Amino acid sequence: MDGAATFRTPADAYDRHIGRYGPALAAGLIAEAGVEPGSRALDVGCGPGALTAALAGLLGADHVAAVDPSEPFAKACASRLPGVRLEVATAEALPFPDGSFDAALSQLVLNFMTDARAGVGEMRRVTRSGGTVAAAVWDYAEGMTLLRRFWDAAVALDAAAAPLDEGRSMPYCRPDELERLWRDTGLEDVRTGELAVEAGYEGFDDLWQPLESGVGPSGAYAAGLPPEERGRLREELRRRLAAGDDPFRLTARA
C-alpha cells in the first residue's frame, strides 16, 4: 500500500488523529454493508483496529480476520483484539483462500493501496459468491473538516504543498469514483452513499499534538516542517478552525 510508511507511528498517535472518527465510521460501514451475525468478515487495512473491533463485537473474534502492512498497527490491533486472526499483509496480496469470507470491508484504506484495482480484486477473490465487498473513504475535497482545513492552511502558507493536498492527490474521494472502481473490478449490484460522523477534542492542542507525531500524510507534512514554519501552520490551522482551549467537535463525511 503506497503511503504505508506514514502509518508506522505508534498506534495511539493514530487513535488521537484520524482514529477518533473510526468507531462511528465503522458502525456506519458495517450497517451499510449489511453484515449480520454468523458471517465471517475480513478487515483490509485494519490499522489499530476500529473496524476490526466493531466486527468482532458483532460477529465474535473467531469470525473476523484482519490485515495491515504496518507492523506497529497490526501488533496493536492483535493485542487489543485477541482471537482475531491478524496478518501483516497488503491488500494486493491477501493471504487467504478464495471465498473465505462472507464480507470483505476496508475503512479509509483504498487511497493508500499501491494498486487499488488489484486490492479490490483481492477483496473480491476472498469473498464468497454473493457476498459483500465494501469500503469507506473520506470526502477529502469537501467533507472531512479536519483534513480540509489542514491542507487549506498548509497551501495558504506554502503553495508547494498543493500537490500533497489529499483532496487533490487521492484518486478515490467521491461516490462516482468508487462506483467505477467496483464495476471495473467485476463487482455487481453496486451501491454508493455517504456517512457523516464527528469527533470531539478537548481543545486545539488535543487536535494538534498527534500531527507532530508524523502520522498520515497530514502529520508527515507537519512534522517535516522546520519549527518556525510548523508554528505558523499551527496558528493558521487554529484560526481556520476557530478553535481555542475549550472542547469542540468536528464533522467528517465519508
Short mmCIF file of N, CA and C in Angstrom, two decimals, residues 32-136:
data_model
loop_
_atom_site.label_atom_id
_atom_site.label_comp_id
_atom_site.label_asym_id
_atom_site.label_seq_id
_atom_site.Cartn_x
_atom_site.Cartn_y
_atom_site.Cartn_z
N GLU A 32 -24.19 -0.30 6.50
CA GLU A 32 -24.41 -0.13 5.06
C GLU A 32 -24.08 -1.41 4.30
N ALA A 33 -23.07 -2.15 4.78
CA ALA A 33 -22.67 -3.39 4.11
C ALA A 33 -23.60 -4.55 4.43
N GLY A 34 -24.46 -4.38 5.43
CA GLY A 34 -25.40 -5.43 5.78
C GLY A 34 -24.76 -6.65 6.41
N VAL A 35 -23.66 -6.45 7.12
CA VAL A 35 -23.00 -7.58 7.80
C VAL A 35 -23.87 -8.04 8.96
N GLU A 36 -24.12 -9.33 9.04
CA GLU A 36 -25.02 -9.87 10.05
C GLU A 36 -24.33 -10.93 10.90
N PRO A 37 -24.79 -11.12 12.14
CA PRO A 37 -24.22 -12.17 12.99
C PRO A 37 -24.21 -13.51 12.28
N GLY A 38 -23.15 -14.28 12.51
CA GLY A 38 -22.99 -15.56 11.85
C GLY A 38 -22.09 -15.49 10.64
N SER A 39 -21.83 -14.27 10.14
CA SER A 39 -20.97 -14.09 8.97
C SER A 39 -19.50 -14.18 9.37
N ARG A 40 -18.67 -14.42 8.36
CA ARG A 40 -17.22 -14.32 8.51
C ARG A 40 -16.78 -13.08 7.73
N ALA A 41 -15.97 -12.22 8.37
CA ALA A 41 -15.62 -10.95 7.74
C ALA A 41 -14.13 -10.69 7.82
N LEU A 42 -13.64 -9.95 6.84
CA LEU A 42 -12.23 -9.55 6.76
C LEU A 42 -12.15 -8.04 6.76
N ASP A 43 -11.24 -7.50 7.58
CA ASP A 43 -10.95 -6.07 7.61
C ASP A 43 -9.61 -5.87 6.89
N VAL A 44 -9.65 -5.17 5.75
CA VAL A 44 -8.46 -4.96 4.92
C VAL A 44 -7.88 -3.59 5.21
N GLY A 45 -6.66 -3.57 5.77
CA GLY A 45 -6.04 -2.32 6.19
C GLY A 45 -6.59 -1.90 7.53
N CYS A 46 -6.47 -2.77 8.51
CA CYS A 46 -7.19 -2.60 9.78
C CYS A 46 -6.68 -1.48 10.66
N GLY A 47 -5.40 -1.03 10.44
CA GLY A 47 -4.84 -0.04 11.35
C GLY A 47 -4.87 -0.57 12.78
N PRO A 48 -5.03 0.31 13.77
CA PRO A 48 -5.08 -0.15 15.16
C PRO A 48 -6.35 -0.92 15.52
N GLY A 49 -7.36 -0.92 14.61
CA GLY A 49 -8.45 -1.86 14.83
C GLY A 49 -9.84 -1.34 15.07
N ALA A 50 -10.18 -0.13 14.65
CA ALA A 50 -11.53 0.37 14.91
C ALA A 50 -12.60 -0.48 14.23
N LEU A 51 -12.43 -0.74 12.94
CA LEU A 51 -13.39 -1.56 12.22
C LEU A 51 -13.32 -3.01 12.68
N THR A 52 -12.12 -3.50 12.92
CA THR A 52 -11.96 -4.88 13.40
C THR A 52 -12.71 -5.08 14.70
N ALA A 53 -12.60 -4.12 15.62
CA ALA A 53 -13.27 -4.23 16.91
C ALA A 53 -14.78 -4.26 16.74
N ALA A 54 -15.29 -3.42 15.86
CA ALA A 54 -16.73 -3.39 15.63
C ALA A 54 -17.21 -4.70 15.02
N LEU A 55 -16.44 -5.25 14.09
CA LEU A 55 -16.80 -6.54 13.50
C LEU A 55 -16.75 -7.65 14.54
N ALA A 56 -15.70 -7.65 15.38
CA ALA A 56 -15.58 -8.68 16.41
C ALA A 56 -16.72 -8.59 17.42
N GLY A 57 -17.14 -7.37 17.73
CA GLY A 57 -18.25 -7.19 18.65
C GLY A 57 -19.55 -7.75 18.11
N LEU A 58 -19.72 -7.68 16.79
CA LEU A 58 -20.93 -8.17 16.16
C LEU A 58 -20.88 -9.66 15.87
N LEU A 59 -19.71 -10.13 15.39
CA LEU A 59 -19.61 -11.49 14.87
C LEU A 59 -18.89 -12.45 15.80
N GLY A 60 -18.11 -11.92 16.75
CA GLY A 60 -17.23 -12.75 17.55
C GLY A 60 -15.84 -12.75 16.94
N ALA A 61 -14.81 -12.69 17.77
CA ALA A 61 -13.44 -12.58 17.28
C ALA A 61 -13.06 -13.72 16.36
N ASP A 62 -13.57 -14.92 16.62
CA ASP A 62 -13.20 -16.08 15.82
C ASP A 62 -13.82 -16.07 14.43
N HIS A 63 -14.70 -15.11 14.16
CA HIS A 63 -15.29 -14.96 12.84
C HIS A 63 -14.71 -13.77 12.07
N VAL A 64 -13.63 -13.20 12.59
CA VAL A 64 -13.05 -12.00 11.99
C VAL A 64 -11.56 -12.20 11.73
N ALA A 65 -11.10 -11.74 10.58
CA ALA A 65 -9.67 -11.68 10.26
C ALA A 65 -9.35 -10.26 9.83
N ALA A 66 -8.08 -9.88 9.95
CA ALA A 66 -7.67 -8.52 9.59
C ALA A 66 -6.25 -8.54 9.08
N VAL A 67 -5.95 -7.62 8.17
CA VAL A 67 -4.59 -7.46 7.65
C VAL A 67 -4.22 -5.98 7.64
N ASP A 68 -2.92 -5.72 7.79
CA ASP A 68 -2.40 -4.36 7.64
C ASP A 68 -0.92 -4.47 7.30
N PRO A 69 -0.40 -3.61 6.42
CA PRO A 69 1.02 -3.66 6.08
C PRO A 69 1.92 -3.01 7.13
N SER A 70 1.33 -2.24 8.05
CA SER A 70 2.10 -1.58 9.09
C SER A 70 2.23 -2.52 10.29
N GLU A 71 3.44 -2.97 10.58
CA GLU A 71 3.62 -3.90 11.68
C GLU A 71 3.22 -3.29 13.02
N PRO A 72 3.57 -2.02 13.33
CA PRO A 72 3.11 -1.45 14.61
C PRO A 72 1.60 -1.44 14.75
N PHE A 73 0.88 -1.10 13.67
CA PHE A 73 -0.57 -1.09 13.73
C PHE A 73 -1.12 -2.50 13.86
N ALA A 74 -0.56 -3.44 13.10
CA ALA A 74 -1.03 -4.82 13.18
C ALA A 74 -0.83 -5.37 14.58
N LYS A 75 0.31 -5.10 15.19
CA LYS A 75 0.56 -5.57 16.55
C LYS A 75 -0.41 -4.95 17.54
N ALA A 76 -0.69 -3.67 17.36
CA ALA A 76 -1.64 -3.00 18.26
C ALA A 76 -3.02 -3.62 18.13
N CYS A 77 -3.45 -3.87 16.90
CA CYS A 77 -4.76 -4.47 16.68
C CYS A 77 -4.82 -5.86 17.30
N ALA A 78 -3.77 -6.65 17.12
CA ALA A 78 -3.75 -8.01 17.67
C ALA A 78 -3.80 -7.99 19.19
N SER A 79 -3.08 -7.05 19.81
CA SER A 79 -3.06 -7.01 21.27
C SER A 79 -4.40 -6.55 21.84
N ARG A 80 -5.11 -5.72 21.10
CA ARG A 80 -6.41 -5.21 21.55
C ARG A 80 -7.53 -6.22 21.33
N LEU A 81 -7.35 -7.10 20.36
CA LEU A 81 -8.44 -7.99 19.95
C LEU A 81 -7.95 -9.43 19.86
N PRO A 82 -7.65 -10.05 20.98
CA PRO A 82 -7.23 -11.45 20.95
C PRO A 82 -8.33 -12.34 20.37
N GLY A 83 -7.90 -13.30 19.59
CA GLY A 83 -8.87 -14.19 18.95
C GLY A 83 -9.12 -13.86 17.50
N VAL A 84 -8.85 -12.62 17.10
CA VAL A 84 -8.94 -12.23 15.69
C VAL A 84 -7.69 -12.72 14.97
N ARG A 85 -7.86 -13.32 13.81
CA ARG A 85 -6.69 -13.69 13.00
C ARG A 85 -6.10 -12.44 12.38
N LEU A 86 -4.86 -12.13 12.71
CA LEU A 86 -4.23 -10.90 12.26
C LEU A 86 -2.99 -11.24 11.44
N GLU A 87 -2.89 -10.67 10.25
CA GLU A 87 -1.75 -10.90 9.37
C GLU A 87 -1.16 -9.56 8.95
N VAL A 88 0.18 -9.49 8.89
CA VAL A 88 0.85 -8.34 8.29
C VAL A 88 0.92 -8.61 6.79
N ALA A 89 0.09 -7.91 6.04
CA ALA A 89 -0.03 -8.16 4.60
C ALA A 89 -0.66 -6.96 3.93
N THR A 90 -0.48 -6.89 2.62
CA THR A 90 -1.09 -5.82 1.83
C THR A 90 -2.41 -6.27 1.24
N ALA A 91 -3.22 -5.31 0.86
CA ALA A 91 -4.49 -5.63 0.22
C ALA A 91 -4.27 -6.34 -1.11
N GLU A 92 -3.15 -6.01 -1.76
CA GLU A 92 -2.90 -6.55 -3.09
C GLU A 92 -2.47 -8.02 -3.07
N ALA A 93 -2.20 -8.56 -1.89
CA ALA A 93 -1.77 -9.96 -1.77
C ALA A 93 -2.34 -10.53 -0.47
N LEU A 94 -3.63 -10.76 -0.42
CA LEU A 94 -4.28 -11.24 0.79
C LEU A 94 -3.96 -12.72 1.02
N PRO A 95 -3.55 -13.08 2.22
CA PRO A 95 -3.11 -14.45 2.48
C PRO A 95 -4.25 -15.39 2.88
N PHE A 96 -5.30 -15.42 2.06
CA PHE A 96 -6.47 -16.25 2.35
C PHE A 96 -6.93 -16.95 1.08
N PRO A 97 -7.51 -18.14 1.21
CA PRO A 97 -8.05 -18.84 0.03
C PRO A 97 -9.25 -18.12 -0.56
N ASP A 98 -9.57 -18.48 -1.78
CA ASP A 98 -10.76 -17.94 -2.45
C ASP A 98 -12.01 -18.21 -1.62
N GLY A 99 -12.91 -17.23 -1.57
CA GLY A 99 -14.21 -17.43 -0.95
C GLY A 99 -14.17 -17.68 0.54
N SER A 100 -13.17 -17.16 1.23
CA SER A 100 -13.03 -17.43 2.67
C SER A 100 -14.02 -16.65 3.53
N PHE A 101 -14.57 -15.55 3.02
CA PHE A 101 -15.37 -14.65 3.85
C PHE A 101 -16.71 -14.34 3.20
N ASP A 102 -17.65 -13.99 4.07
CA ASP A 102 -18.94 -13.50 3.59
C ASP A 102 -18.87 -12.02 3.22
N ALA A 103 -17.94 -11.31 3.84
CA ALA A 103 -17.79 -9.87 3.58
C ALA A 103 -16.33 -9.47 3.76
N ALA A 104 -15.87 -8.62 2.87
CA ALA A 104 -14.54 -8.00 3.00
C ALA A 104 -14.74 -6.50 3.01
N LEU A 105 -14.29 -5.85 4.09
CA LEU A 105 -14.51 -4.43 4.29
C LEU A 105 -13.17 -3.71 4.41
N SER A 106 -13.17 -2.45 4.02
CA SER A 106 -11.96 -1.64 4.10
C SER A 106 -12.34 -0.22 4.48
N GLN A 107 -11.71 0.29 5.53
CA GLN A 107 -12.06 1.61 6.06
C GLN A 107 -10.88 2.57 5.92
N LEU A 108 -11.03 3.57 5.06
CA LEU A 108 -10.04 4.64 4.89
C LEU A 108 -8.70 4.12 4.37
N VAL A 109 -8.75 3.12 3.48
CA VAL A 109 -7.53 2.46 3.03
C VAL A 109 -7.34 2.52 1.51
N LEU A 110 -8.42 2.56 0.74
CA LEU A 110 -8.30 2.45 -0.72
C LEU A 110 -7.28 3.40 -1.31
N ASN A 111 -7.24 4.62 -0.81
CA ASN A 111 -6.35 5.62 -1.38
C ASN A 111 -4.89 5.39 -1.03
N PHE A 112 -4.61 4.46 -0.13
CA PHE A 112 -3.24 4.16 0.25
C PHE A 112 -2.75 2.84 -0.32
N MET A 113 -3.60 2.18 -1.12
CA MET A 113 -3.16 0.97 -1.80
C MET A 113 -2.24 1.34 -2.96
N THR A 114 -1.20 0.55 -3.16
CA THR A 114 -0.32 0.77 -4.30
C THR A 114 -1.09 0.58 -5.61
N ASP A 115 -2.01 -0.38 -5.63
CA ASP A 115 -2.83 -0.67 -6.80
C ASP A 115 -4.24 -0.97 -6.30
N ALA A 116 -5.09 0.03 -6.30
CA ALA A 116 -6.44 -0.13 -5.74
C ALA A 116 -7.24 -1.18 -6.50
N ARG A 117 -7.09 -1.23 -7.82
CA ARG A 117 -7.85 -2.22 -8.57
C ARG A 117 -7.43 -3.64 -8.16
N ALA A 118 -6.13 -3.84 -7.98
CA ALA A 118 -5.66 -5.16 -7.53
C ALA A 118 -6.14 -5.45 -6.12
N GLY A 119 -6.14 -4.43 -5.26
CA GLY A 119 -6.59 -4.62 -3.88
C GLY A 119 -8.05 -5.00 -3.81
N VAL A 120 -8.90 -4.30 -4.57
CA VAL A 120 -10.32 -4.62 -4.58
C VAL A 120 -10.54 -5.98 -5.24
N GLY A 121 -9.72 -6.29 -6.25
CA GLY A 121 -9.81 -7.61 -6.86
C GLY A 121 -9.51 -8.72 -5.87
N GLU A 122 -8.54 -8.49 -5.00
CA GLU A 122 -8.23 -9.47 -3.95
C GLU A 122 -9.37 -9.57 -2.94
N MET A 123 -9.95 -8.43 -2.59
CA MET A 123 -11.11 -8.47 -1.68
C MET A 123 -12.24 -9.29 -2.30
N ARG A 124 -12.45 -9.11 -3.59
CA ARG A 124 -13.48 -9.89 -4.29
C ARG A 124 -13.12 -11.37 -4.28
N ARG A 125 -11.85 -11.68 -4.53
CA ARG A 125 -11.42 -13.09 -4.60
C ARG A 125 -11.68 -13.84 -3.31
N VAL A 126 -11.39 -13.19 -2.17
CA VAL A 126 -11.51 -13.90 -0.89
C VAL A 126 -12.93 -13.86 -0.33
N THR A 127 -13.83 -13.20 -1.05
CA THR A 127 -15.24 -13.13 -0.62
C THR A 127 -16.04 -14.15 -1.43
N ARG A 128 -16.91 -14.88 -0.76
CA ARG A 128 -17.71 -15.91 -1.43
C ARG A 128 -18.64 -15.27 -2.46
N SER A 129 -19.07 -16.08 -3.41
CA SER A 129 -20.05 -15.63 -4.39
C SER A 129 -21.32 -15.19 -3.67
N GLY A 130 -21.81 -14.01 -4.00
CA GLY A 130 -22.99 -13.47 -3.35
C GLY A 130 -22.68 -12.71 -2.08
N GLY A 131 -21.41 -12.67 -1.68
CA GLY A 131 -21.02 -11.91 -0.50
C GLY A 131 -20.87 -10.42 -0.81
N THR A 132 -20.30 -9.70 0.14
CA THR A 132 -20.24 -8.23 0.03
C THR A 132 -18.81 -7.73 0.14
N VAL A 133 -18.45 -6.83 -0.76
CA VAL A 133 -17.19 -6.08 -0.70
C VAL A 133 -17.56 -4.61 -0.50
N ALA A 134 -17.05 -4.01 0.57
CA ALA A 134 -17.46 -2.64 0.90
C ALA A 134 -16.29 -1.83 1.40
N ALA A 135 -16.33 -0.53 1.16
CA ALA A 135 -15.26 0.35 1.61
C ALA A 135 -15.81 1.75 1.87
N ALA A 136 -15.12 2.46 2.75
CA ALA A 136 -15.41 3.87 3.01
C ALA A 136 -14.12 4.67 2.84
#
